[in-house]
Tab-separated table of C-alpha atoms and ligand atoms in Angstrom:
chain	number	residue	atom	x	y	z
A	29	MET	CA	-19.648	-8.279	-1.204
A	30	ALA	CA	-19.959	-8.707	-4.603
A	31	ILE	CA	-17.881	-7.875	-7.111
A	32	GLN	CA	-19.280	-4.830	-8.654
A	33	THR	CA	-17.819	-1.424	-10.258
A	34	ILE	CA	-19.075	1.323	-8.023
A	35	ASN	CA	-18.728	4.752	-8.750
A	36	PRO	CA	-18.615	6.165	-5.176
A	37	ALA	CA	-18.372	9.909	-6.705
A	38	THR	CA	-22.018	9.172	-7.827
A	39	ASN	CA	-22.903	6.120	-6.263
A	40	GLU	CA	-23.662	4.555	-9.448
A	41	ILE	CA	-23.412	0.458	-10.116
A	42	ILE	CA	-21.710	0.335	-12.849
A	43	LYS	CA	-21.251	-3.171	-13.449
A	44	THR	CA	-21.034	-6.401	-11.267
A	45	PHE	CA	-19.212	-9.492	-12.513
A	46	GLU	CA	-19.680	-13.636	-12.021
A	47	ALA	CA	-17.109	-14.837	-9.386
A	48	HIS	CA	-14.944	-17.277	-10.864
A	49	THR	CA	-16.516	-20.853	-9.827
A	50	ALA	CA	-13.916	-23.136	-7.622
A	51	GLU	CA	-13.314	-25.334	-10.761
A	52	GLN	CA	-12.685	-21.976	-12.717
A	53	VAL	CA	-9.959	-21.279	-9.952
A	54	GLU	CA	-8.642	-24.769	-9.886
A	55	GLU	CA	-7.662	-24.642	-14.244
A	56	LYS	CA	-6.131	-21.160	-13.482
A	57	LEU	CA	-4.424	-22.193	-10.443
A	58	LYS	CA	-3.080	-25.506	-12.714
A	59	ALA	CA	-2.110	-23.790	-15.642
A	60	ALA	CA	0.280	-21.027	-13.378
A	61	ASP	CA	2.059	-23.766	-11.618
A	62	GLU	CA	2.281	-25.459	-15.465
A	63	ALA	CA	3.686	-21.779	-16.472
A	64	PHE	CA	5.873	-21.794	-13.390
A	65	ARG	CA	8.125	-24.940	-14.845
A	66	GLN	CA	8.792	-22.844	-18.172
A	67	TRP	CA	9.257	-19.568	-17.038
A	68	LYS	CA	11.527	-20.191	-13.939
A	69	LYS	CA	14.313	-21.865	-17.039
A	70	THR	CA	13.420	-18.031	-18.782
A	71	SER	CA	16.509	-15.659	-18.552
A	72	PHE	CA	16.645	-12.508	-16.308
A	73	GLY	CA	17.498	-11.356	-19.996
A	74	GLU	CA	14.076	-12.389	-21.956
A	75	ARG	CA	12.022	-11.330	-18.035
A	76	ALA	CA	13.709	-8.154	-18.902
A	77	ARG	CA	12.730	-7.473	-22.238
A	78	LEU	CA	8.641	-8.238	-21.740
A	79	MET	CA	9.243	-6.198	-17.944
A	80	ASN	CA	10.239	-2.790	-19.901
A	81	ARG	CA	7.347	-3.956	-23.027
A	82	CYS	CA	5.117	-3.365	-19.654
A	83	ALA	CA	6.572	-0.096	-18.473
A	84	GLU	CA	5.575	1.124	-22.139
A	85	ILE	CA	2.055	0.244	-22.122
A	86	LEU	CA	1.398	1.827	-19.162
A	87	GLU	CA	3.300	4.649	-19.649
A	88	GLN	CA	1.257	5.144	-23.529
A	89	ASP	CA	-1.478	4.083	-22.008
A	90	ALA	CA	-1.421	5.506	-18.472
A	91	GLU	CA	-4.750	8.079	-18.938
A	92	LYS	CA	-7.223	5.653	-19.724
A	93	TYR	CA	-5.432	3.129	-17.349
A	94	GLY	CA	-6.082	6.170	-14.808
A	95	ARG	CA	-9.859	6.530	-15.586
A	96	ILE	CA	-10.967	2.870	-14.891
A	97	ILE	CA	-9.111	3.917	-11.255
A	98	THR	CA	-11.299	7.242	-10.818
A	99	LEU	CA	-13.875	5.707	-11.729
A	100	GLU	CA	-13.980	2.166	-9.331
A	101	MET	CA	-12.634	4.507	-6.296
A	102	GLY	CA	-12.671	7.880	-6.655
A	103	LYS	CA	-9.153	9.368	-7.079
A	104	PRO	CA	-8.502	12.613	-8.546
A	105	ILE	CA	-7.196	11.824	-12.061
A	106	LYS	CA	-4.019	13.451	-11.591
A	107	ASP	CA	-3.495	11.060	-8.789
A	108	SER	CA	-4.278	7.886	-10.631
A	109	ILE	CA	-1.999	9.108	-14.112
A	110	ALA	CA	0.819	9.208	-11.695
A	111	GLU	CA	-0.124	6.078	-9.957
A	112	VAL	CA	0.136	3.693	-13.223
A	113	GLN	CA	3.494	6.220	-14.711
A	114	LYS	CA	4.727	4.846	-11.124
A	115	CYS	CA	4.076	1.613	-11.849
A	116	ALA	CA	6.085	1.771	-15.260
A	117	LYS	CA	8.629	3.374	-12.889
A	118	VAL	CA	9.606	-0.371	-10.511
A	119	CYS	CA	8.868	-2.329	-14.097
A	120	ARG	CA	12.280	-0.851	-15.309
A	121	TYR	CA	13.858	-1.420	-11.766
A	122	TYR	CA	13.006	-4.721	-11.977
A	123	ALA	CA	13.951	-4.920	-14.883
A	124	GLU	CA	17.552	-3.277	-14.983
A	125	HIS	CA	18.058	-4.755	-11.196
A	126	ALA	CA	16.932	-8.219	-10.921
A	127	ALA	CA	19.758	-10.283	-12.724
A	128	GLU	CA	22.373	-7.670	-9.843
A	129	PHE	CA	19.926	-8.344	-7.178
A	130	LEU	CA	19.144	-12.733	-7.626
A	131	LYS	CA	22.546	-13.950	-7.961
A	132	ASP	CA	24.281	-16.390	-6.847
A	133	GLU	CA	26.304	-14.729	-3.380
A	134	GLU	CA	29.958	-16.991	-2.839
A	135	VAL	CA	30.625	-17.230	0.691
A	136	GLU	CA	33.901	-17.755	2.649
A	137	SER	CA	33.260	-21.272	4.275
A	138	GLY	CA	35.320	-24.341	4.833
A	139	ALA	CA	33.888	-26.060	1.625
A	140	SER	CA	35.759	-25.848	-1.955
A	141	ARG	CA	32.705	-23.398	-2.685
A	142	SER	CA	29.619	-22.312	-0.914
A	143	LEU	CA	26.953	-20.234	-2.109
A	144	ILE	CA	23.569	-19.121	-1.508
A	145	ALA	CA	21.686	-19.676	-4.474
A	146	TYR	CA	18.104	-17.823	-5.304
A	147	GLU	CA	15.396	-19.857	-6.213
A	148	PRO	CA	11.797	-18.715	-6.951
A	149	LEU	CA	9.484	-20.855	-5.435
A	150	GLY	CA	6.427	-21.233	-8.003
A	151	VAL	CA	2.609	-19.947	-7.635
A	152	VAL	CA	2.080	-16.784	-5.514
A	153	LEU	CA	-0.982	-15.486	-4.315
A	154	ALA	CA	-1.233	-11.723	-3.643
A	155	VAL	CA	-4.380	-10.612	-1.928
A	156	MET	CA	-4.916	-6.549	-2.669
A	157	PRO	CA	-6.171	-3.779	-0.995
A	158	TRP	CA	-8.490	-0.447	-3.556
A	159	ASN	CA	-6.311	2.161	-2.396
A	160	PHE	CA	-3.489	2.123	-4.822
A	161	PRO	CA	-5.404	-0.665	-6.969
A	162	PHE	CA	-1.587	-0.564	-9.036
A	163	TRP	CA	0.949	0.387	-7.356
A	164	GLN	CA	-0.005	-1.963	-4.748
A	165	VAL	CA	0.083	-5.080	-7.102
A	166	PHE	CA	2.829	-4.301	-9.844
A	167	ARG	CA	4.830	-3.881	-6.229
A	168	PHE	CA	4.298	-7.404	-5.780
A	169	LEU	CA	4.558	-8.186	-9.965
A	170	ALA	CA	7.186	-6.866	-11.031
A	171	PRO	CA	10.210	-8.423	-8.428
A	172	ALA	CA	7.364	-12.191	-8.379
A	173	LEU	CA	7.815	-12.258	-12.105
A	174	MET	CA	11.170	-10.918	-12.399
A	175	ALA	CA	12.179	-13.305	-10.095
A	176	GLY	CA	10.719	-16.693	-11.643
A	177	ASN	CA	7.822	-17.105	-10.349
A	178	VAL	CA	4.388	-16.648	-11.276
A	179	GLY	CA	1.456	-14.958	-9.448
A	180	VAL	CA	-2.220	-14.445	-9.250
A	181	LEU	CA	-4.299	-11.646	-7.870
A	182	LYS	CA	-7.414	-11.389	-5.642
A	183	HIS	CA	-8.320	-8.149	-6.070
A	184	ALA	CA	-10.675	-6.028	-3.528
A	185	SER	CA	-14.243	-6.381	-4.932
A	186	ASN	CA	-14.985	-2.901	-4.868
A	187	VAL	CA	-12.099	-2.936	-8.311
A	188	PRO	CA	-12.443	-5.253	-10.412
A	189	GLN	CA	-12.404	-3.589	-13.834
A	190	CYS	CA	-8.842	-2.750	-12.486
A	191	ALA	CA	-7.579	-6.274	-11.484
A	192	LEU	CA	-8.732	-7.366	-15.096
A	193	ALA	CA	-6.744	-4.604	-16.708
A	194	ILE	CA	-3.400	-5.636	-15.417
A	195	GLU	CA	-4.303	-8.918	-16.278
A	196	GLU	CA	-4.590	-7.775	-20.509
A	197	ILE	CA	-1.046	-5.588	-19.288
A	198	ILE	CA	0.898	-8.955	-18.972
A	199	HIS	CA	-0.769	-10.844	-21.307
A	200	LYS	CA	0.126	-7.193	-24.387
A	201	ALA	CA	3.269	-6.874	-23.199
A	202	GLY	CA	3.524	-10.980	-24.142
A	203	PHE	CA	4.572	-12.416	-20.805
A	204	PRO	CA	3.387	-16.516	-21.280
A	205	LYS	CA	-0.129	-15.898	-20.861
A	206	ASP	CA	-0.247	-18.382	-17.101
A	207	VAL	CA	2.280	-16.488	-15.749
A	208	PHE	CA	-0.459	-14.086	-13.893
A	209	HIS	CA	-4.061	-14.647	-13.310
A	210	THR	CA	-6.720	-12.196	-12.440
A	211	LEU	CA	-8.727	-14.134	-10.271
A	212	LEU	CA	-12.240	-12.859	-9.943
A	213	VAL	CA	-13.673	-14.123	-6.139
A	214	GLU	CA	-15.340	-12.760	-3.286
A	215	SER	CA	-12.501	-13.243	-0.340
A	216	LYS	CA	-14.871	-16.122	1.441
A	217	ALA	CA	-13.204	-17.492	-1.090
A	218	VAL	CA	-9.497	-17.082	-0.200
A	219	ASP	CA	-8.964	-19.897	2.164
A	220	ALA	CA	-9.179	-22.710	-0.191
A	221	ILE	CA	-6.953	-20.873	-2.328
A	222	ILE	CA	-4.389	-21.013	-0.016
A	223	GLU	CA	-4.573	-24.305	0.939
A	224	ASN	CA	-4.171	-25.099	-2.753
A	225	PRO	CA	-0.295	-26.938	-2.210
A	226	ILE	CA	0.386	-25.073	-5.776
A	227	VAL	CA	0.053	-21.994	-4.204
A	228	LYS	CA	3.366	-21.605	-2.541
A	229	ALA	CA	3.462	-18.494	-0.546
A	230	VAL	CA	0.510	-14.951	-0.019
A	231	THR	CA	0.925	-11.770	0.090
A	232	LEU	CA	-1.669	-9.086	1.512
A	233	THR	CA	-1.771	-5.657	1.578
A	234	GLY	CA	-4.845	-4.623	3.763
A	235	SER	CA	-6.751	-4.170	6.973
A	236	GLU	CA	-5.529	-5.963	10.780
A	237	GLY	CA	-7.637	-8.136	10.193
A	238	ALA	CA	-7.685	-9.937	7.099
A	239	GLY	CA	-3.774	-10.333	7.433
A	240	SER	CA	-4.344	-12.144	10.376
A	241	LYS	CA	-6.934	-14.066	9.141
A	242	VAL	CA	-4.670	-14.541	5.348
A	243	ALA	CA	-1.350	-14.562	7.937
A	244	GLU	CA	-3.073	-18.311	9.987
A	245	LYS	CA	-4.508	-19.966	7.293
A	246	ALA	CA	-1.586	-19.499	5.772
A	247	GLY	CA	0.319	-20.628	8.605
A	248	SER	CA	-1.048	-23.359	8.708
A	249	GLU	CA	-0.016	-24.663	5.865
A	250	ILE	CA	3.096	-23.961	6.408
A	251	LYS	CA	3.230	-21.452	3.875
A	252	LYS	CA	5.520	-18.328	3.825
A	253	THR	CA	3.685	-14.457	4.055
A	254	VAL	CA	4.085	-11.025	3.373
A	255	LEU	CA	2.250	-8.558	5.309
A	256	GLU	CA	1.876	-4.821	4.551
A	257	LEU	CA	-1.160	-4.103	7.588
A	258	GLY	CA	-2.531	-0.818	8.797
A	259	GLY	CA	-0.670	2.094	9.858
A	260	SER	CA	-1.313	5.413	11.846
A	261	ASP	CA	2.226	7.279	10.514
A	262	PRO	CA	3.079	10.018	12.584
A	263	PHE	CA	4.105	13.276	12.075
A	264	ILE	CA	6.909	15.112	14.312
A	265	ILE	CA	7.138	18.799	14.433
A	266	LEU	CA	10.486	20.408	16.629
A	267	GLU	CA	10.507	23.555	17.603
A	268	ASP	CA	12.505	24.308	15.118
A	269	ALA	CA	11.293	23.093	12.244
A	270	ASP	CA	10.217	25.435	9.281
A	271	LEU	CA	6.454	25.736	9.546
A	272	GLU	CA	6.056	26.648	6.413
A	273	GLU	CA	7.221	23.953	5.099
A	274	ALA	CA	6.059	21.211	7.717
A	275	SER	CA	2.739	22.297	7.601
A	276	THR	CA	2.190	22.122	3.549
A	277	VAL	CA	3.903	18.241	3.867
A	278	ALA	CA	1.891	17.646	6.787
A	279	VAL	CA	-1.432	18.581	4.651
A	280	LYS	CA	-0.237	16.546	1.040
A	281	SER	CA	0.597	13.725	3.853
A	282	ARG	CA	-2.670	13.524	5.320
A	283	MET	CA	-4.627	14.784	1.685
A	284	VAL	CA	-2.806	11.801	-0.132
A	285	ASN	CA	-5.343	9.760	-2.042
A	286	THR	CA	-8.026	11.444	-0.161
A	287	GLY	CA	-6.878	10.546	3.231
A	288	GLN	CA	-6.963	6.549	2.032
A	289	SER	CA	-2.742	5.805	2.069
A	290	CYS	CA	-0.937	3.289	4.743
A	291	ILE	CA	1.731	5.914	4.416
A	292	ALA	CA	0.051	8.769	5.348
A	293	ALA	CA	0.530	10.914	8.638
A	294	LYS	CA	-2.155	10.684	10.362
A	295	ARG	CA	-0.683	11.468	14.222
A	296	PHE	CA	0.445	14.916	13.971
A	297	ILE	CA	2.507	16.332	17.037
A	298	VAL	CA	3.782	19.155	17.316
A	299	VAL	CA	5.359	21.146	20.406
A	300	GLU	CA	3.409	23.381	22.359
A	301	GLY	CA	5.534	26.591	21.641
A	302	ILE	CA	4.770	26.680	17.872
A	303	ALA	CA	1.363	24.317	18.249
A	304	ASN	CA	-0.834	27.361	17.717
A	305	ALA	CA	1.047	28.753	15.044
A	306	PHE	CA	1.162	25.639	13.050
A	307	LEU	CA	-1.599	24.949	13.325
A	308	GLU	CA	-3.575	27.807	11.941
A	309	LYS	CA	-1.243	27.173	9.088
A	310	MET	CA	-2.400	23.219	8.382
A	311	LYS	CA	-5.658	25.005	9.233
A	312	GLU	CA	-5.629	27.691	6.508
A	313	LYS	CA	-4.095	24.767	3.941
A	314	MET	CA	-6.700	22.138	4.811
A	315	GLN	CA	-9.732	25.028	3.545
A	316	ALA	CA	-7.704	25.749	0.683
A	317	LEU	CA	-8.073	22.314	-0.669
A	318	LYS	CA	-11.424	21.686	-4.206
A	319	THR	CA	-13.589	18.945	-4.116
A	320	GLY	CA	-15.704	17.546	-6.898
A	321	ASN	CA	-15.983	15.092	-9.526
A	322	PRO	CA	-12.395	13.071	-9.592
A	323	LEU	CA	-13.318	13.101	-13.014
A	324	THR	CA	-12.167	16.921	-13.264
A	325	ASP	CA	-8.221	17.791	-12.957
A	326	ASN	CA	-9.456	20.920	-10.243
A	327	CYS	CA	-10.379	18.329	-8.481
A	328	ASP	CA	-7.681	18.110	-5.004
A	329	TYR	CA	-9.567	15.209	-2.842
A	330	GLY	CA	-11.944	13.375	-4.376
A	331	PRO	CA	-14.757	10.889	-2.062
A	332	LEU	CA	-13.733	7.838	-0.269
A	333	ALA	CA	-13.820	5.165	-2.214
A	334	ARG	CA	-16.935	3.586	-0.514
A	335	LYS	CA	-20.137	4.852	1.489
A	336	ASP	CA	-19.549	2.207	4.096
A	337	LEU	CA	-16.084	3.424	4.165
A	338	ALA	CA	-17.410	7.048	4.995
A	339	GLU	CA	-19.347	5.593	7.011
A	340	GLU	CA	-17.225	4.182	9.279
A	341	LEU	CA	-14.242	6.815	9.791
A	342	GLU	CA	-17.947	9.378	11.093
A	343	GLU	CA	-18.482	7.003	13.493
A	344	GLN	CA	-14.594	6.768	14.228
A	345	VAL	CA	-14.727	10.160	14.629
A	346	GLN	CA	-18.303	10.804	17.013
A	347	GLN	CA	-16.682	8.167	19.413
A	348	SER	CA	-13.341	10.277	19.722
A	349	VAL	CA	-14.795	13.314	20.420
A	350	LYS	CA	-17.289	12.075	22.336
A	351	LYS	CA	-14.559	10.373	24.205
A	352	GLY	CA	-12.999	14.090	24.998
A	353	ALA	CA	-11.165	15.146	21.414
A	354	LYS	CA	-11.302	18.551	21.023
A	355	VAL	CA	-13.003	19.807	16.889
A	356	VAL	CA	-9.948	22.177	15.794
A	357	LEU	CA	-11.514	22.042	11.566
A	358	GLU	CA	-14.841	21.557	11.589
A	359	GLY	CA	-15.821	19.032	8.423
A	360	GLY	CA	-17.067	15.514	7.744
A	361	ARG	CA	-19.731	13.370	6.049
A	362	GLU	CA	-21.600	16.062	3.724
A	363	GLY	CA	-24.507	13.687	3.189
A	364	LYS	CA	-26.003	10.384	4.519
A	365	ASP	CA	-26.059	8.744	0.998
A	366	SER	CA	-22.222	10.693	0.057
A	367	ALA	CA	-18.912	9.244	-0.082
A	368	TYR	CA	-17.231	12.400	0.086
A	369	PHE	CA	-15.721	13.340	3.684
A	370	LYS	CA	-14.563	17.255	4.213
A	371	PRO	CA	-11.415	17.341	5.915
A	372	MET	CA	-11.064	17.638	9.255
A	373	ILE	CA	-8.765	18.218	12.193
A	374	ILE	CA	-9.505	16.761	15.725
A	375	GLN	CA	-7.312	17.396	19.101
A	376	ASP	CA	-5.648	15.435	21.728
A	377	PRO	CA	-8.313	12.276	21.233
A	378	LYS	CA	-8.082	10.494	24.860
A	379	PRO	CA	-6.509	6.830	24.930
A	380	GLY	CA	-8.977	3.939	24.617
A	381	SER	CA	-11.448	6.305	21.260
A	382	PRO	CA	-10.818	5.859	17.993
A	383	ALA	CA	-8.515	7.938	17.571
A	384	TYR	CA	-6.011	7.490	19.451
A	385	GLU	CA	-5.761	3.652	18.884
A	386	ASP	CA	-7.053	2.804	16.027
A	387	GLU	CA	-6.653	3.727	12.491
A	388	LEU	CA	-8.730	6.418	10.962
A	389	PHE	CA	-8.819	6.239	7.059
A	390	GLY	CA	-9.647	9.287	5.183
A	391	PRO	CA	-9.218	12.961	5.022
A	392	VAL	CA	-9.356	13.275	9.189
A	393	ALA	CA	-5.888	14.771	10.576
A	394	ILE	CA	-4.905	13.934	14.324
A	395	VAL	CA	-3.368	16.885	16.498
A	396	PHE	CA	-1.122	15.936	20.038
A	397	VAL	CA	0.246	18.868	21.365
A	398	VAL	CA	3.327	17.875	23.872
A	399	LYS	CA	5.638	19.607	25.592
A	400	ASP	CA	8.913	18.425	24.303
A	401	GLU	CA	11.037	16.057	22.120
A	402	THR	CA	11.074	13.493	24.374
A	403	GLU	CA	6.818	13.737	25.106
A	404	ALA	CA	7.126	13.278	21.303
A	405	ILE	CA	9.132	10.579	20.659
A	406	ARG	CA	6.927	8.689	23.540
A	407	ILE	CA	3.100	9.253	21.960
A	408	ALA	CA	4.728	8.445	18.728
A	409	ASN	CA	5.843	5.403	20.325
A	410	ASP	CA	2.735	4.320	21.950
A	411	HIS	CA	0.491	2.447	19.162
A	412	ARG	CA	-0.528	-0.492	17.871
A	413	TYR	CA	1.533	0.126	14.520
A	414	GLY	CA	4.998	1.396	13.296
A	415	LEU	CA	4.718	1.592	10.161
A	416	ALA	CA	6.495	4.773	9.115
A	417	GLY	CA	7.315	7.998	10.094
A	418	THR	CA	8.387	12.099	9.920
A	419	VAL	CA	10.156	13.988	11.830
A	420	PHE	CA	10.422	18.127	10.854
A	421	THR	CA	13.346	19.933	12.218
A	422	GLY	CA	16.237	22.837	11.698
A	423	ASN	CA	18.456	20.179	12.382
A	424	LYS	CA	19.398	17.316	10.470
A	425	GLU	CA	21.252	15.005	12.940
A	426	ARG	CA	18.417	16.136	16.026
A	427	GLY	CA	16.255	14.562	13.194
A	428	LEU	CA	18.404	11.186	12.066
A	429	ARG	CA	18.286	10.722	16.234
A	430	ILE	CA	14.939	10.895	16.552
A	431	ALA	CA	14.268	8.996	13.318
A	432	ARG	CA	16.220	5.772	14.972
A	433	GLN	CA	13.687	6.219	18.377
A	434	VAL	CA	10.480	6.231	16.903
A	435	GLU	CA	9.259	2.334	16.804
A	436	THR	CA	8.358	2.212	12.611
A	437	GLY	CA	10.170	0.184	9.379
A	438	ALA	CA	10.428	3.786	8.012
A	439	MET	CA	11.280	7.248	8.968
A	440	PHE	CA	11.524	10.539	7.026
A	441	VAL	CA	13.580	12.785	8.191
A	442	ASN	CA	12.121	17.114	6.728
A	443	ALA	CA	10.488	14.557	4.219
A	444	MET	CA	7.330	12.978	3.140
A	445	VAL	CA	7.101	9.397	3.871
A	446	ALA	CA	6.313	7.827	0.004
A	447	SER	CA	7.326	4.264	-1.074
A	448	SER	CA	10.769	3.838	-3.846
A	449	PRO	CA	11.273	1.264	-5.681
A	450	GLU	CA	15.222	1.870	-3.730
A	451	MET	CA	13.823	1.794	-0.706
A	452	PRO	CA	12.393	-1.314	1.887
A	453	PHE	CA	9.188	-0.954	2.455
A	454	GLY	CA	7.108	-2.688	5.197
A	455	GLY	CA	6.196	-2.075	8.818
A	456	ILE	CA	7.405	-3.869	12.360
A	457	LYS	CA	4.062	-4.178	15.846
A	458	LYS	CA	1.097	-4.662	13.919
A	459	SER	CA	1.300	-3.064	10.623
A	460	GLY	CA	2.532	-6.659	9.240
A	461	TYR	CA	6.010	-8.138	8.587
A	462	GLY	CA	8.925	-8.801	5.865
A	463	ARG	CA	9.591	-6.264	3.011
A	464	GLU	CA	8.537	-5.052	-0.454
A	465	LEU	CA	10.831	-3.290	-2.627
A	466	SER	CA	15.090	-2.753	-2.801
A	467	TYR	CA	17.060	-5.999	-3.175
A	468	ILE	CA	15.262	-7.270	0.454
A	469	GLY	CA	11.669	-7.596	-1.265
A	470	ILE	CA	12.609	-9.194	-4.112
A	471	ARG	CA	14.345	-12.286	-2.269
A	472	GLU	CA	11.485	-12.152	0.358
A	473	PHE	CA	9.858	-14.740	-2.228
A	474	THR	CA	12.918	-16.974	-2.894
A	475	ASN	CA	14.269	-20.150	-1.985
A	476	GLN	CA	17.715	-18.755	-0.149
A	477	LYS	CA	18.954	-22.244	-0.356
A	478	SER	CA	22.933	-22.478	0.732
A	479	ILE	CA	25.062	-24.532	-2.051
A	480	TRP	CA	28.399	-26.415	-0.603
A	481	VAL	CA	30.453	-28.163	-2.838
A	482	GLY	CA	33.360	-30.408	-0.774
B	530	NDP	P1	-9.565	-5.368	3.396
B	530	NDP	O1	-8.302	-5.791	4.343
B	530	NDP	O2	-10.559	-5.737	4.344
B	530	NDP	O3	-9.097	-5.756	2.181
B	530	NDP	C1	-7.972	-5.646	1.280
B	530	NDP	C2	-8.053	-7.148	0.215
B	530	NDP	O4	-7.426	-7.857	1.618
B	530	NDP	C3	-9.393	-7.443	-0.438
B	530	NDP	O5	-8.531	-7.521	-1.334
B	530	NDP	C4	-10.256	-8.048	0.357
B	530	NDP	O6	-11.104	-8.668	-0.278
B	530	NDP	C5	-9.289	-9.203	1.247
B	530	NDP	N1	-9.792	-8.893	2.657
B	530	NDP	C6	-10.426	-8.676	3.211
B	530	NDP	N2	-10.992	-10.125	4.508
B	530	NDP	C7	-10.266	-10.473	3.849
B	530	NDP	C8	-10.199	-12.287	4.638
B	530	NDP	N3	-11.175	-12.520	5.648
B	530	NDP	N4	-10.151	-13.394	4.109
B	530	NDP	C9	-9.313	-13.455	3.223
B	530	NDP	N5	-9.184	-11.615	2.304
B	530	NDP	C10	-9.303	-10.994	3.006
B	530	NDP	O7	-9.846	-3.727	3.701
B	530	NDP	P2	-11.502	-2.951	3.104
B	530	NDP	O8	-11.595	-2.575	2.403
B	530	NDP	O9	-12.404	-3.422	4.108
B	530	NDP	O10	-10.785	-1.591	3.955
B	530	NDP	C11	-11.168	-1.503	5.552
B	530	NDP	C12	-9.502	-0.301	6.139
B	530	NDP	O11	-8.612	-1.112	6.349
B	530	NDP	C13	-10.008	0.575	6.172
B	530	NDP	O12	-10.493	1.782	6.772
B	530	NDP	C14	-8.467	0.648	6.055
B	530	NDP	O13	-7.903	0.845	7.465
B	530	NDP	C15	-7.715	-0.847	5.835
B	530	NDP	N6	-6.856	-0.604	4.866
B	530	NDP	C16	-6.160	-0.700	4.331
B	530	NDP	C17	-4.733	-0.657	3.279
B	530	NDP	C18	-3.469	-0.222	2.894
B	530	NDP	O14	-2.655	0.259	2.248
B	530	NDP	N7	-2.725	-0.995	4.273
B	530	NDP	C19	-6.175	-0.641	2.386
B	530	NDP	C20	-7.193	-1.065	2.179
B	530	NDP	C21	-7.712	-0.881	4.126
B	530	NDP	P3	-12.341	-8.198	-0.610
B	530	NDP	O15	-12.130	-6.429	-1.113
B	530	NDP	O16	-13.223	-8.963	-0.911
B	530	NDP	O17	-13.199	-8.110	0.728
């Protein structure tokens, strides 16, 4: 894929970038490795000072950076600005807590003293996607730098200006120049970067296919990986749920980022007694959403990030309908050259069809009507992904009990799935492994070293 900014709202090619050559990549990796030797010796206080400065820049220039996000991947401008502000939060969070998360842990043993020390690994490669082009990077970068690691970024080919803006922010904040570099490379260049002995570990957020390829290469090099991959999150609505609230949250959760979020609710599993009432509310709320130019304020959803993604989604829906899914709310692509996709609801897709088996990465809600709680849990778990999920019920204890039975990395009772710095984030099954955020995330790329004093 060419490294290009194409405005998905207009299909206009805004700018094309030359990929870095293998020699340029090598130079940047060597510089990063060199920087690591000094960076790992800096104090938590010094790292925190720079990280807080980074947060200030993100807050001050949220609108400027938000416009770049919207231009490159089409999300409504208010959401882009909120994304940049959320990045500032994660920077401040790790600035405040890294020292405490990584302090030596004294352990009782047969030794006169024994402890676990958390030491940085070195250069970490991040392969990142376009859907939250700032957040996905800062979610990795803030803990990585605070832990004393250094980072190189291979961002998705359709968001090069975001990738360069992030590099600019890090440098503006006053971090040593080589502790972070953007590598403008296509995905075919990634294998060689993983093979390079300078790179010590890899984190990837993206599709299952990309995750599998990157993990295979990293595995062959015995390098640690963290993978945040796809999801088809269940959203269970039980008969005792507040339907007004549940339908509002359902639509919000399906439509977040124009439906292009790994943790968007994708499968709505509703018990039969309330199914019609819930569906009516959901339809009404979906139909009320406005689209338009994502750079304007009164736009609820924009185009998908690329035209080919809209084509792929259209194909998945057509295949699912052909195999028996019912269309409850009409929608779909707005013309053959358009990346805009009007929200849809489809019901009861059959096993073997894309809506049942795969991830629909766009504004299509999949509804299952089930007999009871037991069947709801069975359908929720009948998927190869296990990222997160929601259950709506009037009884919090019941919600908690069900949350423990759904096979995912996170469950939310009466709330929309969202990431926050305090809680670990990541999946099980084909949604990946490892965790980001919280004290668990910052320890992923550390050497958890046992020190024994006899
Ligand atoms: P990809 O998974 O292909 O892209 C994510 C990142 O991985 C990009 O930086 C991409 O680079 C890189 N990449 C892709 N293939 C390889 C490879 N073989 N080796 C190394 N790096 C690679 O996502 P797409 O943009 O193609 O989107 C397709 C689908 O992926 C979506 O419809 C959705 O289902 C899922 N997805 C999930 C996301 C999530 O948050 N979990 C985020 C984005 C997508 P490049 O852009 O240069 O190809």
